[in-house]
Coordinates of C-alpha atoms in Angstrom, one line a residue:
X1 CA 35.2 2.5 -34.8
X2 CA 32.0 0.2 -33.4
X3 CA 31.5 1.0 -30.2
X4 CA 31.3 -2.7 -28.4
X5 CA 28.3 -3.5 -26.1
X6 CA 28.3 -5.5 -22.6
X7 CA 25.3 -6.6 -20.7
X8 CA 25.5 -6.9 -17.1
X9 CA 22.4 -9.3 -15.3
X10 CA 22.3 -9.3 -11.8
X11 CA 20.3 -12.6 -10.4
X12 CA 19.5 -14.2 -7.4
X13 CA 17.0 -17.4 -7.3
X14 CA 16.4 -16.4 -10.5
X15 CA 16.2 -20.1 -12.3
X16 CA 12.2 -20.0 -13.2
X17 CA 12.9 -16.9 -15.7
X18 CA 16.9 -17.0 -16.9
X19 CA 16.7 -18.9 -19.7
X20 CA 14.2 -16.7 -21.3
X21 CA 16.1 -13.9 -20.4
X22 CA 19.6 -15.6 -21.8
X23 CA 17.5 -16.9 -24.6
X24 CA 16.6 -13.1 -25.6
X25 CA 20.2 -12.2 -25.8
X26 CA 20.6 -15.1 -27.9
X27 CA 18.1 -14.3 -30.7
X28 CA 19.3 -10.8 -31.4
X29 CA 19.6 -9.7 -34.7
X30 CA 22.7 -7.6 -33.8
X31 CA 24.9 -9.4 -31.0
X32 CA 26.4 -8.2 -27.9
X33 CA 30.4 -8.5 -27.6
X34 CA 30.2 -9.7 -23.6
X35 CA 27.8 -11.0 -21.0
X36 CA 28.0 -11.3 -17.4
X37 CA 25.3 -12.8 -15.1
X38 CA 26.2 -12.5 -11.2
X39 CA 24.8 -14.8 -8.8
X40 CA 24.1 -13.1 -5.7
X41 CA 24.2 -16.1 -3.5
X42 CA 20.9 -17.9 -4.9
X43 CA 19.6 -20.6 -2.9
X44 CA 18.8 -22.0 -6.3
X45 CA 20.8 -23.5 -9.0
X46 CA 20.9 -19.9 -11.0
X47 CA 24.6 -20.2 -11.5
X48 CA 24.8 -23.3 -13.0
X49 CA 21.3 -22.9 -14.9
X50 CA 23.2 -19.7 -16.6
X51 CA 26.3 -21.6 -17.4
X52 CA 24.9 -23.9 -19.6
X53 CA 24.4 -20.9 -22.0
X54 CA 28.4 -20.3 -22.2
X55 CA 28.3 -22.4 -25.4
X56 CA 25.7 -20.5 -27.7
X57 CA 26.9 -16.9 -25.9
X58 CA 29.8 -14.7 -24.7
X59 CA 28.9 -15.3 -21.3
X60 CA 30.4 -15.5 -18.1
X61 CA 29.3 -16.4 -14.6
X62 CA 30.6 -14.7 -11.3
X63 CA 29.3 -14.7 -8.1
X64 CA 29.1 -11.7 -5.5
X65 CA 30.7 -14.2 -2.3
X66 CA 27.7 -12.7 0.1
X67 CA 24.3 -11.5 -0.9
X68 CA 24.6 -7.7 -1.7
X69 CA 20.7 -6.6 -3.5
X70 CA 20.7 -5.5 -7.0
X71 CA 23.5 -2.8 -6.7
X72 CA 26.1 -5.1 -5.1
X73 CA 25.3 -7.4 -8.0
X74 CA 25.2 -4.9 -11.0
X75 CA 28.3 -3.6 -9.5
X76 CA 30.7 -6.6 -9.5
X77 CA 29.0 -7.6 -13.1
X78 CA 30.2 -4.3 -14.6
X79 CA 33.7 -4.7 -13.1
X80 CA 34.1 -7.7 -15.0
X81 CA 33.2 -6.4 -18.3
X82 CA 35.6 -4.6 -20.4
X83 CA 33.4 -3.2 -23.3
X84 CA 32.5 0.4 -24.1
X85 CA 29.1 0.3 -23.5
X86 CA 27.1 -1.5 -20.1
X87 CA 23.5 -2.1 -21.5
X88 CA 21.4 -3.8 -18.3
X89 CA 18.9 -6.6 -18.2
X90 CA 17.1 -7.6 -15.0
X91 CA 17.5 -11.5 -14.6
X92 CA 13.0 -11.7 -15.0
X93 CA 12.9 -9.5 -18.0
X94 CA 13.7 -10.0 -21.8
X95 CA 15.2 -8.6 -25.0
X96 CA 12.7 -8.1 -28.4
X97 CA 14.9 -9.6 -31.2
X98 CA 15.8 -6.2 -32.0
X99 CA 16.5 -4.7 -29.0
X100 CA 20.4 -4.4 -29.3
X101 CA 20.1 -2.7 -32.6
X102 CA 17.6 -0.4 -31.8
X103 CA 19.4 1.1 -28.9
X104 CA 22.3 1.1 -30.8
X105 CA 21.1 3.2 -33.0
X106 CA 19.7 5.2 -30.8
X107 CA 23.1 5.8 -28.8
X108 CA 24.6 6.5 -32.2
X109 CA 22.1 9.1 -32.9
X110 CA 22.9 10.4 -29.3
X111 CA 25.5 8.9 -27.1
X112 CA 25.0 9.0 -23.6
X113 CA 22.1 7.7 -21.5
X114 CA 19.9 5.5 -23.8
X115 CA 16.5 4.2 -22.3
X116 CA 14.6 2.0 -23.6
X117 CA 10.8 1.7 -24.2
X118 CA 8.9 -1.0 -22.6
X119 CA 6.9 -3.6 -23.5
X120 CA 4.8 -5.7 -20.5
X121 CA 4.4 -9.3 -20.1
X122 CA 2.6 -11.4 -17.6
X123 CA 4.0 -14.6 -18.7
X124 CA 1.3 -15.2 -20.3
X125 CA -0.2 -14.2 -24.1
X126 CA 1.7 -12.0 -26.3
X127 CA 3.7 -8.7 -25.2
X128 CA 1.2 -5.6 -24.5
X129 CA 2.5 -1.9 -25.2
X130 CA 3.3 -0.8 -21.5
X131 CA 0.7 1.8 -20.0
X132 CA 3.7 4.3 -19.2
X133 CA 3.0 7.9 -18.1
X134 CA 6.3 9.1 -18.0
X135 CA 6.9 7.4 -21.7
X136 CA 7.0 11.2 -22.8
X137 CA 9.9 12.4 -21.0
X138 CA 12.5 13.3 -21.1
X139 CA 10.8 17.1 -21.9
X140 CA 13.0 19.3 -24.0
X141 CA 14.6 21.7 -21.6
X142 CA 16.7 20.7 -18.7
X143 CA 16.9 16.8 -18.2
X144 CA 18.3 17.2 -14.5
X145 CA 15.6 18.8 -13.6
X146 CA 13.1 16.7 -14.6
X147 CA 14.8 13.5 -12.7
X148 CA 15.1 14.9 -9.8
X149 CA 11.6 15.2 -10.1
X150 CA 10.9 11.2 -11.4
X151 CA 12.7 8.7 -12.8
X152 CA 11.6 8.3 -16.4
X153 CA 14.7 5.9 -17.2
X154 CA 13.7 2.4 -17.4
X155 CA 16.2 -0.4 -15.7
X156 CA 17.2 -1.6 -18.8
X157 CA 19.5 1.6 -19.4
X158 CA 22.5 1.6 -21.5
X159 CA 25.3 3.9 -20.7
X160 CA 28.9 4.6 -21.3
X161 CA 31.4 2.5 -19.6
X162 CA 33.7 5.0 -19.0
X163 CA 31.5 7.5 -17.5
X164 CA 29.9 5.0 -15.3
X165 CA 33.4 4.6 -13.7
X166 CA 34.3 8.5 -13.5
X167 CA 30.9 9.1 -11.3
X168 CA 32.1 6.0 -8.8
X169 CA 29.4 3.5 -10.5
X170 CA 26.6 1.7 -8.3
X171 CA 26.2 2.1 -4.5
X172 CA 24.8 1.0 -1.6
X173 CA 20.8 1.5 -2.0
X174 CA 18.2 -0.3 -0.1
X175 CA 16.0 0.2 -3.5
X176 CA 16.7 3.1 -6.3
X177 CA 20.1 2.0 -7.4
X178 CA 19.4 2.5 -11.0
X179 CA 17.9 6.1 -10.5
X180 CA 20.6 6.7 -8.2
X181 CA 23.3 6.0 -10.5
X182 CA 21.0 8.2 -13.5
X183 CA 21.4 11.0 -11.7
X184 CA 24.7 11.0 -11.2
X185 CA 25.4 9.9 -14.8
X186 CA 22.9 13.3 -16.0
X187 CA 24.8 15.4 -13.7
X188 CA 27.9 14.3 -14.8
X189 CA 27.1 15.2 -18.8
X190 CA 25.1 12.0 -20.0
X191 CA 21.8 13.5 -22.0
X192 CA 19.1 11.2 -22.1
X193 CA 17.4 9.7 -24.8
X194 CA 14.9 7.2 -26.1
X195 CA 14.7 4.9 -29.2
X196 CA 11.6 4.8 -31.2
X197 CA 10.2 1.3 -31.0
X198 CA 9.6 -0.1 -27.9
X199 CA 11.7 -3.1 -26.7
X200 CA 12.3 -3.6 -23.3
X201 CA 10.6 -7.1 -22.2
X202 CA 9.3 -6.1 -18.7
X203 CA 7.9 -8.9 -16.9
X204 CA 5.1 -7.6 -14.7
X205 CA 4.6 -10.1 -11.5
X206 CA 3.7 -9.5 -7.7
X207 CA 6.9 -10.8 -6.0
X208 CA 9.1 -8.8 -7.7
X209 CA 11.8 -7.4 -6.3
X210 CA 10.7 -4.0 -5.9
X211 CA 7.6 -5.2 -4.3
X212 CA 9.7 -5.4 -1.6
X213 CA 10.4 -1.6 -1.0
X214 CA 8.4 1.4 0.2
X215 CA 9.4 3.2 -3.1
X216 CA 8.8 6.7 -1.1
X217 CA 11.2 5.6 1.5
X218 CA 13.5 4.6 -1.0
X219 CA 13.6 7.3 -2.8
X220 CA 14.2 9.5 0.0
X221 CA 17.2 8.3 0.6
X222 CA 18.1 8.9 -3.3
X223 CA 17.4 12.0 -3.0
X224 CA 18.8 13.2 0.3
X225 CA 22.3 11.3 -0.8
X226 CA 21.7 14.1 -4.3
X227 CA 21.4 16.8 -1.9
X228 CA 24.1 16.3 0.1
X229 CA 26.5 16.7 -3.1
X230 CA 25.2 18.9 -4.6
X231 CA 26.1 22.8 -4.4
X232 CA 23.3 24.2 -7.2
X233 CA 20.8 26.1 -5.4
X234 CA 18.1 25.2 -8.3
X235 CA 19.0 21.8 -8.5
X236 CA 18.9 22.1 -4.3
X237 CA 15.8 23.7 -4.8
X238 CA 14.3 20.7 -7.0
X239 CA 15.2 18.2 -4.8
X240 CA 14.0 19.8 -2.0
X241 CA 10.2 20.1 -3.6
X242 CA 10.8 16.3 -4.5
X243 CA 11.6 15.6 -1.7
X244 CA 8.8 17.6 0.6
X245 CA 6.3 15.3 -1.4
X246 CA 7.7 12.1 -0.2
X247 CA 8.2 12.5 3.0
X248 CA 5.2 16.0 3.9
X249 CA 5.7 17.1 7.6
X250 CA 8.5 15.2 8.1
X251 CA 10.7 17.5 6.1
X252 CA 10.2 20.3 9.2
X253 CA 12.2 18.2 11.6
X254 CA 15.3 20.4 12.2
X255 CA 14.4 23.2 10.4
X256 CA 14.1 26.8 12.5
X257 CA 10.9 27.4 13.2
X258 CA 9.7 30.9 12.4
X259 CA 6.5 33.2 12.8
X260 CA 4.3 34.0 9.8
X261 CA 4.1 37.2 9.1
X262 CA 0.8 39.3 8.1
X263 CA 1.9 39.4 4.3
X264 CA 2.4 35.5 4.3
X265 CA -0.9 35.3 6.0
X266 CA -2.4 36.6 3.0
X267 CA -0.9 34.9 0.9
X268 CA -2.2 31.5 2.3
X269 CA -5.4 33.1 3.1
X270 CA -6.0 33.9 -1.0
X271 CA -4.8 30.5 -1.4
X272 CA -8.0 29.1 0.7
X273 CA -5.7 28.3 3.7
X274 CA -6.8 29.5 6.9
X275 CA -3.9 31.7 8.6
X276 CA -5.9 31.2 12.2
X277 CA -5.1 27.2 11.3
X278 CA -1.6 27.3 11.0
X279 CA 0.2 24.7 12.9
X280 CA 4.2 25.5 11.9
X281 CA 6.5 27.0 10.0
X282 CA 9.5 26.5 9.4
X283 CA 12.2 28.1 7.3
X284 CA 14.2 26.7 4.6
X285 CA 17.3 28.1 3.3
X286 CA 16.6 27.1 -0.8
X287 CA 12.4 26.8 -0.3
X288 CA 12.1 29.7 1.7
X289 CA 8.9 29.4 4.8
X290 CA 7.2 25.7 5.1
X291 CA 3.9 26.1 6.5
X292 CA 1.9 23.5 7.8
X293 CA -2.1 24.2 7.8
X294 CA -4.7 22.4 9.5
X295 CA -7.6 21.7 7.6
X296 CA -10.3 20.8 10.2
X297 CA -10.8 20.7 14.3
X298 CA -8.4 19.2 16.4
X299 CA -5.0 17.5 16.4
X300 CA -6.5 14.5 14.1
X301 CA -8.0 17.0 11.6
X302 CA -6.6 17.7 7.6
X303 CA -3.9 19.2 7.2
X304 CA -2.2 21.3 4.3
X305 CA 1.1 22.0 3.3
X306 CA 2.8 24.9 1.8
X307 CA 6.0 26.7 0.6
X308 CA 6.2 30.5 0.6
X309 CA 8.7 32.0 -1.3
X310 CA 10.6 35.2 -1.2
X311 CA 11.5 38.3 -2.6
X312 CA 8.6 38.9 -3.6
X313 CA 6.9 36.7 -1.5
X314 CA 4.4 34.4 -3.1
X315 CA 3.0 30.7 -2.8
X316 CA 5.1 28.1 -4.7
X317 CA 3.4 24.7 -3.4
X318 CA 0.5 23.7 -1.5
X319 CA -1.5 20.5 -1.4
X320 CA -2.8 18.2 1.0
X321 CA -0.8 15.5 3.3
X322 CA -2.4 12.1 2.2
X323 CA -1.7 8.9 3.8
X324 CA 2.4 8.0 4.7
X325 CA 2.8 11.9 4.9
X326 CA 2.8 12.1 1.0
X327 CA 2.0 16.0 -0.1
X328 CA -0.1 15.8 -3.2
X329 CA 0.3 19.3 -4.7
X330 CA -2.7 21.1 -6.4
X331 CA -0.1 24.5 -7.0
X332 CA 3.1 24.6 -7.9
X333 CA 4.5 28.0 -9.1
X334 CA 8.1 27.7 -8.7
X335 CA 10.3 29.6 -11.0
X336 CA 13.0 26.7 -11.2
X337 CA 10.6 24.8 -12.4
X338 CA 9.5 26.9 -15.0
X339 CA 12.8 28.3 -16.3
X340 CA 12.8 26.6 -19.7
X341 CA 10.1 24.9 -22.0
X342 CA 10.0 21.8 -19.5
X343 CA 7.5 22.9 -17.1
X344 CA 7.6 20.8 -14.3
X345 CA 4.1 21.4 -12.9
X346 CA 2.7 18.3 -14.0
X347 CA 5.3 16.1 -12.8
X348 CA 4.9 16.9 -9.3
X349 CA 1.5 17.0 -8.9

């Protein structure tokens, strides 16, 4: 049985770009079954701008009654569709005429999670292949894992319907909605995978909406919501490191503090750390001691952070505290992270 494919576009003042987005959709060589664009209370004429495309495609128009952000709209747009599949288009970006069959395919090959490849735009010229570092994941080995770590699942996702439903479907997010609801969906069972062509239209402009966002803030609170779940100590463990980067020092505040002891002191001091610099520590039930070192004179000096393990004791992160608090690790030697061919190292660096 053909699976049947909806696409869900969330908008809001989004008249300067919808018609190339709905014209997309209406170029494909293989058709989608349903459409819904939600206005999220535009100040514009989106709504009626996307209605005049109900004639040439399956489309419907609903509006979210009060301005909700992305998550609110995506939400209410997937409610409304009753197809098998919810494949997602932002209201700025576009479909390649072959979009819909490639992932199609792909999800055929491998149902569950499908994301797509990218392509760039400036509005302007022709399409460019999308400079996209974490094009190469996901890694074989565990998927989990590896988002906890960074999103490498590009907004124009398609997923199950049905799954979507079971994990409770988009939430409240002040930006990360879409890697909030991935890891939920990769939790729950979806594997990820990718087509071969790229064919994701993503428009690259300045006032975007995630312009808006301090993505390290943002993510944060994706990650802390994970934690509070989840009962895996490795997955715990993951998101912990994650989240250390984002937020550095920060991630001491109502921990117990505890002494360093002469073994850990070595440790650091092998590690180039001075043990005479230490500033805190702090110890983590999953992480184990968090050790803040300063890196030069006085309270305004550098400053270093790392995680000792246990049993044995060894170092399993270190790296400097760089502007905002982020940790940029130069070590990581975490055996979670390095418990199947998908060494994680890289990512977190």
């Amino acid at each position: 049985m053909t699976v049947r494919v909806g696409v869900v576009i969330a908008a809001m003042n989004s008249v300067e770009f919808l018609d190339q987005a709905l014209g997309s959709l209406a170029t494909q060589t293989v058709p989608v079954d349903e459409i819904v664009v939600v206005d999220d209370c535009s100040d514009d004429d989106t709504a009626a701008h996307a209605r005049r495309w109900t004639s040439v495609l399956p489309l419907r128009v609903i509006g979210t009654g009060r301005r909700t952000g992305i998550w609110g709209g995506r939400r209410a747009g997937i409610a409304e569709l009753t197809t098998d599949l919810v494949m997602q288009l932002d209201a700025d970006d576009m479909f390649a005429p072959h979009h819909v069959e490639v992932m199609r395919e792909a999800y055929t090959r491998r149902p569950g999670l499908v994301s797509p490849r990218p392509l760039t735009w400036t509005g302007r010229g022709p399409w460019q292949q999308a400079d996209y570092p974490k094009a190469r994941f996901p890694l074989p080995g565990d998927q989990l894992a590896q988002l906890l770590c960074t999103n490498y699942v590009l907004v124009g996702a398609m997923y199950p319907r049905k799954l979507y439903e079971e994990i409770g479907g988009y939430r409240r997010t002040r930006y990360g909605e879409d890697w909030d609801l991935w890891l939920r969906l990769v939790a729950a069972g979806a594997m990820v995978s990718k087509p071969d062509e790229a064919t994701y239209v993503y428009r690259v402009r300045a006032a975007s909406y995630s312009s808006l966002f301090d993505k390290d803030v943002a993510q944060t609170e994706v990650l802390t919501r994970f934690l509070s779940a989840c009962d895996s100590p490795v997955y715990r463990r993951i998101a912990k490191l994650a989240l250390l980067q984002r937020i550095g020092p920060a991630f001491t505040e109502g921990l117990q503090a505890r002494p360093v002891t002469a073994a850990q002191e070595l440790i650091l001091a092998e590690a180039g750390l001075s043990p005479e610099r230490v500033r805190a520590a702090h110890a983590d039930p999953e992480l184990g001691l968090v050790v803040r070192v300063g890196t030069g004179d006085g309270a305004d000096g550098g400053e270093h952070i790392a995680v000792l393990g246990s049993a044995p004791e060894r170092l399993v992160l270190a790296g400097p505290v760089c502007a905002g608090g982020r940790v940029e690790a130069d070590l990581i030697e975490d055996e979670t992270l390095r418990r199947d061919r998908s060494s994680l190292r890289d990512i977190l660096r």
